XYZ file of C-alpha atoms in Angstrom:
662
model
C 81.496 89.336 140.229
C 79.405 89.816 137.073
C 80.304 88.307 133.715
C 82.366 90.714 131.604
C 81.753 91.669 127.954
C 84.648 91.588 125.507
C 85.677 92.250 121.911
C 86.931 89.286 119.967
C 89.379 89.044 117.035
C 91.365 86.320 115.309
C 94.946 85.791 114.326
C 97.359 83.368 112.689
C 100.239 81.885 114.616
C 100.402 80.118 117.976
C 98.818 81.304 121.301
C 102.271 81.733 122.844
C 103.419 84.001 119.933
C 100.407 86.239 120.638
C 101.122 86.107 124.277
C 104.641 87.396 123.450
C 103.120 90.269 121.452
C 100.602 91.280 123.967
C 102.692 91.332 127.150
C 103.913 94.831 126.046
C 100.411 96.266 126.568
C 98.548 93.794 128.892
C 99.345 92.845 132.511
C 97.294 89.611 132.449
C 96.993 87.062 129.699
C 94.709 84.070 130.253
C 95.846 81.275 127.948
C 94.295 77.899 127.210
C 97.121 76.139 125.437
C 98.610 72.951 126.871
C 101.356 72.909 124.389
C 102.351 76.381 125.425
C 102.610 75.327 129.165
C 104.643 72.302 128.153
C 107.018 74.662 126.422
C 107.443 77.130 129.202
C 107.651 74.542 131.897
C 110.105 72.097 130.418
C 112.483 70.875 133.103
C 110.517 72.519 135.860
C 110.989 70.716 139.205
C 107.863 69.870 141.238
C 107.162 72.503 143.949
C 109.764 74.877 142.678
C 109.925 78.105 140.790
C 112.365 78.443 138.062
C 113.411 80.703 135.160
C 112.778 79.808 131.524
C 113.522 81.272 128.113
C 111.235 80.712 125.184
C 112.017 82.019 121.674
C 108.993 83.105 119.608
C 108.839 84.837 116.202
C 107.872 88.032 117.994
C 110.311 88.228 120.808
C 112.319 86.165 123.375
C 110.252 85.513 126.402
C 112.071 85.484 129.633
C 109.751 83.721 132.278
C 109.567 83.007 135.912
C 107.564 79.807 135.973
C 105.463 78.355 138.813
C 102.866 75.520 138.777
C 100.230 76.409 141.416
C 98.687 72.888 141.262
C 101.508 71.574 143.507
C 100.609 73.757 146.506
C 97.637 73.454 148.999
C 97.216 77.305 149.504
C 98.737 80.604 148.740
C 100.734 80.575 152.030
C 102.585 77.570 150.859
C 104.001 79.202 147.734
C 107.765 79.752 147.452
C 109.011 83.223 146.612
C 108.770 84.035 142.947
C 109.731 87.714 143.068
C 113.433 86.881 143.151
C 113.298 84.440 140.169
C 114.791 85.955 136.976
C 112.216 86.709 134.355
C 110.397 89.738 132.759
C 107.054 87.771 132.759
C 105.511 85.360 135.249
C 104.014 82.172 133.957
C 101.476 80.399 136.278
C 99.431 77.357 135.880
C 96.077 77.765 137.644
C 94.559 75.304 140.139
C 90.975 74.623 141.010
C 91.609 73.722 144.678
C 92.009 77.305 145.996
C 91.499 80.921 144.833
C 94.486 82.122 142.869
C 93.169 85.554 142.027
C 95.040 87.367 144.943
C 98.357 85.906 143.892
C 97.832 86.983 140.364
C 96.812 90.471 141.453
C 99.862 90.735 143.714
C 102.197 89.902 140.921
C 100.546 92.352 138.587
C 100.932 95.145 141.167
C 104.670 94.383 141.197
C 104.810 95.302 137.528
C 105.371 91.859 136.085
C 102.913 90.805 133.456
C 101.260 87.397 134.248
C 100.519 84.657 131.768
C 97.986 82.488 133.417
C 97.492 78.964 131.864
C 94.020 77.619 132.847
C 91.140 75.496 131.611
C 88.778 76.740 128.950
C 85.799 76.771 131.282
C 87.447 78.438 134.248
C 86.137 81.759 135.491
C 88.893 84.381 135.855
C 88.688 87.928 137.285
C 89.715 90.308 134.507
C 89.846 94.024 133.464
C 90.670 96.054 130.372
C 94.369 95.374 131.036
C 93.752 91.712 130.601
C 93.164 89.493 127.536
C 92.056 85.885 126.829
C 93.977 83.776 124.357
C 92.220 80.735 122.980
C 92.276 78.398 120.032
C 89.703 77.794 117.356
C 91.549 75.904 114.525
C 93.127 77.343 112.480
C 92.979 80.583 114.298
C 94.101 82.110 117.594
C 91.231 83.869 119.364
C 92.050 87.182 121.253
C 89.386 88.535 123.577
C 89.712 91.952 125.281
C 87.438 92.748 128.225
C 85.420 95.979 127.960
C 85.276 96.424 131.733
C 85.839 94.749 135.097
C 84.342 91.332 135.825
C 84.756 87.584 135.325
C 85.225 85.797 132.064
C 85.751 82.401 130.589
C 87.775 81.615 127.415
C 85.024 79.312 126.176
C 82.661 82.241 126.024
C 85.198 84.045 123.801
C 85.530 81.037 121.585
C 81.723 80.835 121.201
C 81.549 84.564 120.275
C 84.400 84.144 117.731
C 82.705 81.170 116.022
C 79.400 83.071 115.713
C 81.219 86.074 114.173
C 83.104 83.780 111.879
C 79.932 82.091 110.800
C 78.460 85.536 109.979
C 81.725 86.615 108.432
C 82.204 89.534 110.724
C 85.283 88.554 112.681
C 88.332 90.924 112.758
C 91.883 89.636 112.316
C 94.906 90.798 114.165
C 98.352 90.177 112.714
C 101.528 89.298 114.692
C 104.103 92.020 114.616
C 106.865 91.114 112.280
C 110.582 91.253 113.266
C 112.291 94.495 112.108
C 113.323 94.376 108.489
C 116.857 93.142 107.909
C 119.633 95.692 107.623
C 120.537 96.627 104.073
C 123.525 94.826 102.603
C 126.218 97.428 102.230
C 127.849 98.307 98.943
C 131.190 100.041 99.483
C 132.977 102.293 96.927
C 136.588 103.449 97.385
C 139.322 105.041 95.392
C 142.955 103.857 95.229
C 146.077 104.557 93.383
C 146.865 101.975 90.587
C 148.235 98.773 92.035
C 147.732 99.926 95.665
C 146.275 97.665 98.278
C 144.485 100.388 100.319
C 142.080 103.036 99.421
C 142.829 106.779 99.660
C 140.787 109.680 101.077
C 140.806 113.343 100.208
C 141.285 115.170 96.836
C 142.188 113.501 93.581
C 144.673 115.057 91.116
C 143.248 116.304 87.693
C 144.182 114.159 84.729
C 145.573 111.321 86.908
C 145.021 107.505 86.851
C 143.168 105.922 89.763
C 141.125 102.675 90.409
C 137.609 102.628 91.777
C 137.018 99.649 93.925
C 133.503 98.213 94.563
C 132.659 95.658 97.234
C 129.389 93.995 98.313
C 129.489 93.479 101.954
C 128.389 90.533 104.130
C 125.070 90.026 105.811
C 123.700 88.148 108.749
C 121.242 86.229 106.650
C 122.931 83.667 104.279
C 121.970 83.613 100.601
C 120.206 80.537 99.167
C 123.295 80.066 96.825
C 126.258 81.854 95.361
C 125.111 84.795 93.187
C 126.586 85.830 89.894
C 126.348 89.532 89.840
C 127.852 92.383 87.745
C 129.159 95.772 88.658
C 128.815 98.644 86.203
C 130.529 101.911 86.589
C 129.687 104.920 84.404
C 131.578 108.084 85.133
C 130.565 111.237 83.309
C 132.469 111.615 80.097
C 133.797 108.045 80.160
C 132.794 104.743 78.621
C 130.652 102.353 80.589
C 132.666 99.663 82.314
C 131.412 96.318 83.423
C 132.943 93.544 85.686
C 131.351 90.287 86.724
C 131.813 88.775 90.119
C 130.451 86.250 92.562
C 128.672 87.083 95.891
C 129.098 83.929 98.117
C 126.264 82.508 100.024
C 128.047 83.442 103.237
C 130.363 86.381 103.519
C 131.133 89.304 101.315
C 132.157 89.571 97.706
C 135.646 90.061 96.422
C 136.693 93.620 95.460
C 135.999 94.639 91.867
C 138.228 97.422 90.435
C 137.698 99.828 87.499
C 140.522 102.010 86.081
C 139.570 105.696 85.666
C 141.474 108.814 84.554
C 140.178 111.994 86.311
C 139.157 115.010 84.154
C 141.641 117.812 83.764
C 139.297 120.422 85.327
C 139.035 120.639 89.058
C 135.417 119.785 89.586
C 133.422 117.175 91.573
C 133.299 114.241 89.205
C 130.195 112.211 89.398
C 128.878 108.909 87.910
C 126.696 105.922 88.568
C 127.569 102.525 90.094
C 125.011 99.800 89.318
C 124.909 96.218 90.646
C 123.133 93.998 88.205
C 121.662 90.525 88.664
C 121.206 89.324 85.087
C 119.739 92.386 83.425
C 118.098 93.757 86.550
C 119.567 96.748 88.364
C 119.509 95.532 91.956
C 121.424 98.532 93.536
C 122.306 101.935 92.199
C 124.599 104.539 93.822
C 125.706 108.008 92.695
C 129.455 108.277 93.071
C 131.154 111.688 93.444
C 135.012 111.785 93.176
C 136.670 115.140 94.252
C 139.040 116.362 91.561
C 140.993 119.245 92.838
C 139.029 119.773 96.110
C 136.583 118.022 98.424
C 135.930 114.475 99.668
C 134.750 111.502 97.729
C 131.354 110.066 98.673
C 128.456 107.869 97.348
C 124.787 108.052 97.829
C 122.354 105.195 97.386
C 119.672 106.087 94.816
C 117.731 102.895 94.203
C 117.553 99.382 95.443
C 115.294 96.398 94.491
C 116.518 94.195 97.368
C 117.754 94.896 100.816
C 119.689 91.699 101.368
C 120.249 90.215 97.736
C 118.666 87.064 99.105
C 115.440 87.306 96.962
C 116.818 87.828 93.512
C 116.017 84.415 91.954
C 112.563 85.367 90.503
C 114.199 88.302 88.660
C 115.964 85.948 86.193
C 112.798 85.900 84.027
C 113.406 89.548 83.000
C 114.858 89.923 79.503
C 115.676 93.685 79.643
C 115.655 96.667 81.952
C 115.792 100.443 81.649
C 117.254 102.386 84.610
C 116.106 105.956 84.346
C 118.363 108.441 85.927
C 117.448 111.977 85.211
C 117.590 113.024 81.513
C 119.087 109.661 80.441
C 118.648 105.965 81.140
C 120.882 102.944 81.319
C 119.520 100.024 79.110
C 120.507 96.509 79.777
C 119.315 93.602 77.503
C 122.463 91.428 77.507
C 126.156 92.478 77.280
C 127.412 95.796 78.698
C 124.587 98.226 79.427
C 124.413 101.441 77.329
C 123.142 104.987 77.937
C 120.221 106.456 75.935
C 119.032 110.115 76.087
C 115.467 110.776 77.307
C 115.289 114.170 75.479
C 112.173 113.654 73.335
C 112.179 117.173 72.073
C 108.770 118.209 70.764
C 107.593 114.677 70.254
C 104.169 114.052 71.630
C 104.204 111.829 74.683
C 100.646 111.960 75.762
C 98.963 108.870 77.146
C 95.703 107.738 75.492
C 92.766 109.958 76.234
C 89.724 108.831 74.259
C 85.988 109.739 74.305
C 82.953 108.289 72.652
C 82.944 104.949 74.482
C 79.883 102.930 74.374
C 78.142 101.606 77.563
C 80.512 98.599 77.431
C 83.487 100.852 77.600
C 84.478 100.195 73.937
C 84.312 101.351 70.303
C 83.397 99.817 66.987
C 86.184 98.380 64.778
C 87.006 101.410 62.455
C 87.189 103.793 65.431
C 89.284 101.346 67.395
C 91.771 101.013 64.537
C 91.914 104.880 64.282
C 92.882 105.097 68.044
C 95.362 102.225 67.718
C 97.080 103.734 64.646
C 97.364 107.173 66.358
C 99.067 105.537 69.307
C 101.307 103.459 67.056
C 102.557 106.535 65.226
C 103.348 108.197 68.512
C 104.894 105.033 70.034
C 107.016 104.375 66.872
C 108.475 107.965 66.953
C 109.259 107.512 70.689
C 110.989 104.191 70.078
C 113.036 105.668 67.207
C 114.101 108.748 69.270
C 114.994 106.762 72.310
C 116.753 103.705 70.820
C 117.547 104.594 67.199
C 118.733 101.479 65.232
C 120.104 99.880 68.461
C 116.748 99.116 70.146
C 116.433 96.273 72.494
C 113.124 95.439 70.703
C 114.617 92.751 68.512
C 116.173 90.976 71.520
C 112.884 91.289 73.436
C 110.740 89.794 70.679
C 113.311 87.009 70.033
C 113.418 85.961 73.661
C 109.565 86.172 73.838
C 109.250 83.851 70.843
C 111.849 81.481 72.386
C 109.964 81.109 75.657
C 106.442 80.220 76.452
C 105.646 83.412 78.429
C 105.602 87.175 77.621
C 108.849 89.040 77.940
C 109.481 90.563 81.434
C 110.636 94.208 81.095
C 111.549 96.298 84.128
C 111.545 100.079 83.959
C 113.311 101.460 87.102
C 112.197 105.119 86.912
C 113.235 107.308 89.816
C 111.445 110.338 88.273
C 108.148 108.552 87.106
C 106.263 109.792 84.155
C 109.269 110.631 82.029
C 108.271 108.380 79.179
C 104.944 106.478 78.603
C 106.759 103.227 78.407
C 103.612 101.052 77.703
C 103.140 103.106 74.477
C 106.520 102.299 72.987
C 105.736 100.697 69.539
C 108.814 98.643 68.480
C 107.678 97.961 64.826
C 108.157 100.452 62.042
C 105.082 102.620 61.615
C 104.741 105.847 59.701
C 102.132 108.268 58.421
C 100.300 106.963 55.397
C 98.656 103.801 54.327
C 99.146 100.743 56.615
C 98.107 97.181 56.642
C 96.403 95.464 59.618
C 98.072 92.560 61.165
C 95.750 89.544 61.465
C 95.964 89.775 65.232
C 94.089 93.116 65.222
C 91.044 91.285 63.699
C 91.445 88.332 66.062
C 91.886 90.151 69.368
C 90.263 93.424 68.546
C 86.470 94.243 68.897
C 84.131 91.642 67.435
C 87.132 89.305 66.824
C 87.441 85.701 67.635
C 89.347 86.467 70.768
C 90.821 83.454 72.726
C 93.833 83.083 74.915
C 96.387 85.826 74.190
C 99.705 84.206 73.368
C 103.050 85.315 74.584
C 103.895 86.858 71.192
C 102.070 87.700 67.966
C 101.048 84.506 66.172
C 101.656 86.284 62.799
C 105.220 86.004 61.646
C 105.218 88.617 58.912
C 105.518 92.237 60.160
C 107.163 93.709 57.175
C 106.180 97.158 55.879
C 103.942 99.653 57.569
C 101.944 97.167 59.792
C 99.626 97.885 62.735
C 99.841 95.193 65.312
C 98.777 95.395 69.006
C 101.729 93.219 69.833
C 104.013 96.050 68.763
C 103.139 97.965 71.956
C 105.374 97.124 75.001
C 102.198 97.330 77.197
C 100.677 94.506 75.373
C 103.626 92.363 74.290
C 105.516 92.594 77.600
C 104.833 92.239 81.347
C 105.911 95.678 82.429
C 106.849 96.674 85.936
C 108.040 100.087 87.266
C 109.109 99.529 90.857
C 110.302 102.457 93.016
C 111.845 100.361 95.810
C 112.427 96.854 97.215
C 110.237 94.268 95.529
C 107.578 92.490 97.550
C 106.600 88.993 96.420
C 103.268 88.421 98.113
C 100.705 90.731 99.889
C 100.473 88.247 102.788
C 102.400 85.011 103.399
C 99.448 83.578 105.504
C 96.189 82.168 104.147
C 93.857 84.874 105.441
C 90.509 85.507 103.781
C 90.841 87.978 100.886
C 89.776 91.547 101.758
C 89.265 94.715 99.816
C 88.875 98.066 101.624
C 87.333 100.655 99.241
C 87.692 104.295 100.120
C 85.428 106.814 98.272
C 85.930 110.470 97.751
C 82.683 112.450 98.734
C 83.058 114.421 95.495
C 82.594 111.367 93.157
C 79.449 110.937 91.224
C 77.247 108.892 93.575
C 75.220 107.086 90.814
C 78.525 105.978 89.070
C 79.979 105.010 92.418
C 77.048 102.742 93.176
C 77.331 101.257 89.672
C 81.022 100.569 90.350
C 80.311 98.888 93.670
C 77.713 96.678 91.998
C 80.113 95.643 89.284
C 82.928 95.036 91.758
C 80.631 92.724 93.770
C 79.717 90.812 90.728
C 83.395 90.139 90.091
C 84.381 89.387 93.695
C 82.504 87.668 96.503
C 80.462 90.527 98.018
C 81.572 89.746 101.564
C 85.173 90.595 100.789
C 84.553 94.223 99.852
C 84.037 96.949 102.521
C 83.592 100.625 101.401
C 83.151 103.872 103.032
C 83.108 107.663 102.072
C 86.101 109.302 103.717
C 88.016 112.635 103.892
C 91.905 112.549 103.574
C 92.320 112.611 107.354
C 89.704 109.846 107.832
C 91.454 107.759 105.195
C 94.621 107.741 107.217
C 92.899 106.255 110.234
C 91.034 103.707 108.112
C 94.314 102.522 106.708
C 96.222 102.343 109.977
C 95.774 98.679 110.658
C 96.780 95.500 108.734
C 93.227 94.512 107.911
C 93.121 94.379 104.017
C 94.778 92.970 100.990
C 93.838 95.739 98.648
C 93.339 99.416 99.288
C 90.986 100.568 96.468
C 91.064 104.437 96.195
C 88.010 105.654 94.392
C 88.802 109.364 94.233
C 89.402 112.481 91.951
C 92.883 113.584 91.021
C 94.173 115.908 93.683
C 92.007 114.429 96.447
C 95.162 113.113 98.239
C 98.753 114.371 98.237
C 102.043 112.982 99.459
C 102.269 115.517 102.322
C 99.101 114.198 103.758
C 100.438 110.624 103.788
C 103.742 111.873 105.401
C 101.646 113.627 108.137
C 99.901 110.281 108.931
C 103.308 108.831 109.554
C 104.760 111.803 111.311
C 101.913 112.340 113.719
C 101.346 108.705 114.630
C 98.125 108.165 112.724
C 100.109 105.237 111.109
C 101.786 102.979 113.580
C 105.539 102.172 113.050
C 106.390 99.900 111.429
C 103.280 100.356 109.153
C 101.948 97.273 107.323
C 104.984 95.164 108.385
C 103.574 91.755 107.295
C 100.285 92.255 105.419
C 101.481 94.660 102.705
C 98.357 95.673 100.678
C 98.302 96.525 97.024
C 96.974 100.049 96.340
C 94.735 100.446 93.378
C 93.628 103.860 92.287
C 91.005 105.041 89.788
C 92.782 108.315 89.188
C 96.459 109.434 88.574
C 98.550 108.966 91.696
C 101.435 111.216 90.719
C 103.590 111.770 93.827
C 101.700 109.231 95.909
C 103.423 106.032 94.696
C 106.539 106.497 96.650
C 104.664 107.685 99.673
C 102.528 104.535 99.766
C 105.584 102.363 99.026
C 107.484 103.854 101.925
C 104.338 103.277 104.023
C 104.500 99.557 103.563
C 102.388 98.937 100.394
C 103.416 96.110 98.172
C 102.690 97.915 94.921
C 100.445 100.645 93.346
C 98.392 100.307 90.174
C 96.831 103.474 88.753
C 96.275 105.304 85.461
C 98.793 107.935 84.330
C 95.996 110.109 82.934
C 92.499 110.978 83.953
C 90.031 108.251 82.816
C 86.289 108.213 82.924
C 84.941 107.336 86.361
C 82.686 104.561 85.227
C 85.389 102.867 83.105
C 87.947 103.237 85.865
C 85.847 101.321 88.265
C 85.305 98.534 85.709
C 89.029 98.216 85.064
C 89.731 98.000 88.769
C 87.233 95.122 89.203
C 88.800 93.224 86.263
C 92.205 93.544 87.745
C 91.148 92.530 91.245
C 89.137 89.499 89.931
C 92.309 88.244 88.245
C 94.406 88.821 91.352
C 91.875 86.938 93.488
C 92.035 84.073 90.893
C 95.789 83.738 91.435
C 97.241 85.733 88.628
C 100.368 87.869 89.321
C 99.974 91.578 89.285
C 101.855 92.039 86.115
C 100.044 89.375 84.215
C 96.657 90.486 85.613
C 97.276 94.018 84.291
C 98.492 92.760 80.965
C 95.482 90.557 80.490
C 93.175 93.417 81.462
C 94.653 95.691 78.767
C 93.936 92.795 76.181
C 90.361 92.504 77.467
C 90.030 96.228 76.893
C 91.433 95.784 73.331
C 88.807 93.114 72.737
C 86.131 95.833 73.456
C 87.816 98.403 71.244
C 89.420 100.384 74.094
C 93.158 101.314 74.042
C 92.938 102.987 77.465
C 94.531 100.044 79.158
C 97.941 101.368 78.005
C 97.441 104.255 80.364
C 97.698 102.025 83.388
C 101.003 101.439 85.258
C 102.123 98.817 87.805
C 104.553 100.407 90.258
C 105.858 97.222 91.978
C 106.832 93.593 91.360
C 105.263 92.022 88.306
C 105.435 88.703 90.112
C 103.384 89.991 93.106
C 100.604 87.752 94.268
C 97.955 87.979 96.942
C 99.127 84.763 98.675
């Protein structure tokens, strides 16, 4: 039989874990892994066939195990068809031809895992696969046709591809995500020990009970949480409680008096960890008619087991329709998001020089115009009770910028990075010394966590007055992802380009990008929306860089990829790429997040194509250097300020500010 050709890829894990993943699609797996054979044959009697159970990260393997080395020929083999096991594990022998035995077992519908030497020739076909080891990677070789092959040939091909940096990587499928921890809401009569169902009487007293359920996965430690209930027309109520490491929380109760009108009475239940809203439900109580029910609206954690990093946040704003719940210590309070006729436009500037900046007078003019707008927004939203004082105080007390979470279910309601929390009005103003230091032609240097100038009295223009420059902002739309990939893969960027983009500017962007990142980590291609779906189907990148015009892609197209099977399910289960766009991605953020992306970074307004490409390169270079996503974006904004460009305030991070590549 002639030698077979095969395609080779790499993976991270153990050969036995990849065997567990591949038995669903392959009927023969040729494995060279002594440790794996020792694991499946533990306790196997000489000359006997026996069942074995091996647990891997992928699945539980139930095996019928037989060592062929103990038999002189195929006729001397004991029966293995009646041994319990979904898969047959065999150890090859060099003294006689074992191929007929393997083929017979395959015809019976039981996949075979054949442990053999690296140099042994084995008859294979496209329903087979080789699994070898080239530290630190597992090598998977799939035959392109029928013939004979050796694992050592696959290892040689893998090492050659690795030397040329052309090797593909295949990820192990992750276990299904854990079930969401349930949060239960019930209504009871005052002093009762059981909840009631059905209609509530108008103008009557009741108690709303809240309960965080148990979960199969234990928490790292007991959690101090807070339940906040805000029913329409009533004051916000808050109760602290402890969720134990194992088990469920105690019931928390809130006294309520129903309205006198017979209407469905709605409100919001929010579970806070510190100042961060972890879980939000809309609660509807039937006054006069109907049934009570609650609907989950937002969650940052599915299990509550990953809340420890959120302790660094100093404030949060939970946007719910036309109002928002602000938490910065103490009982959260509502603010109205009715901005009236106030301008809320994001920065859109022209006249940039070839280095994407402006001179000092033009920069100050742009910054002052945004400060007037941002100060008016701050006064309208928060009045005299702004959380700005607390945010600035905590930032000065710590050695890092204040973390501020905007949980915005509607997206785009308020340009939060433009909020200017220092007094600023029309008329003469003075420049804070930080404008000269960190602005164009300034001394620059490391940007501190807060403004180094203490005096901000009067009408003062200071870049640290903008939330986008003084804080690390994050605007997640769902559960937070801490890392793109937990495994030390090589960093990879997949760039998808719209055919309608300016070709010369695109080539300039690619040149800039490859000057900021190692050229071999970037791959690019011109694609249509349908081609984009196929190119993003596999877990093969850390960053999806979308270089396209506004309107090139819509959420319905992404949903079609999922609905029609273009994207496998689950999609991006373990390697969850960061999506970075050069154009506004209104409506796409949630679609990509639901598709498995860890976060999305994009501008909220149209920006010049050449500048958008440069900004992307700066952000990705910082991510590759180990910065978190929130800090990488904040420092990029400051680098743009140093060139006289305020457009960094137009960019938003939809995801975890602590997100890192590895």
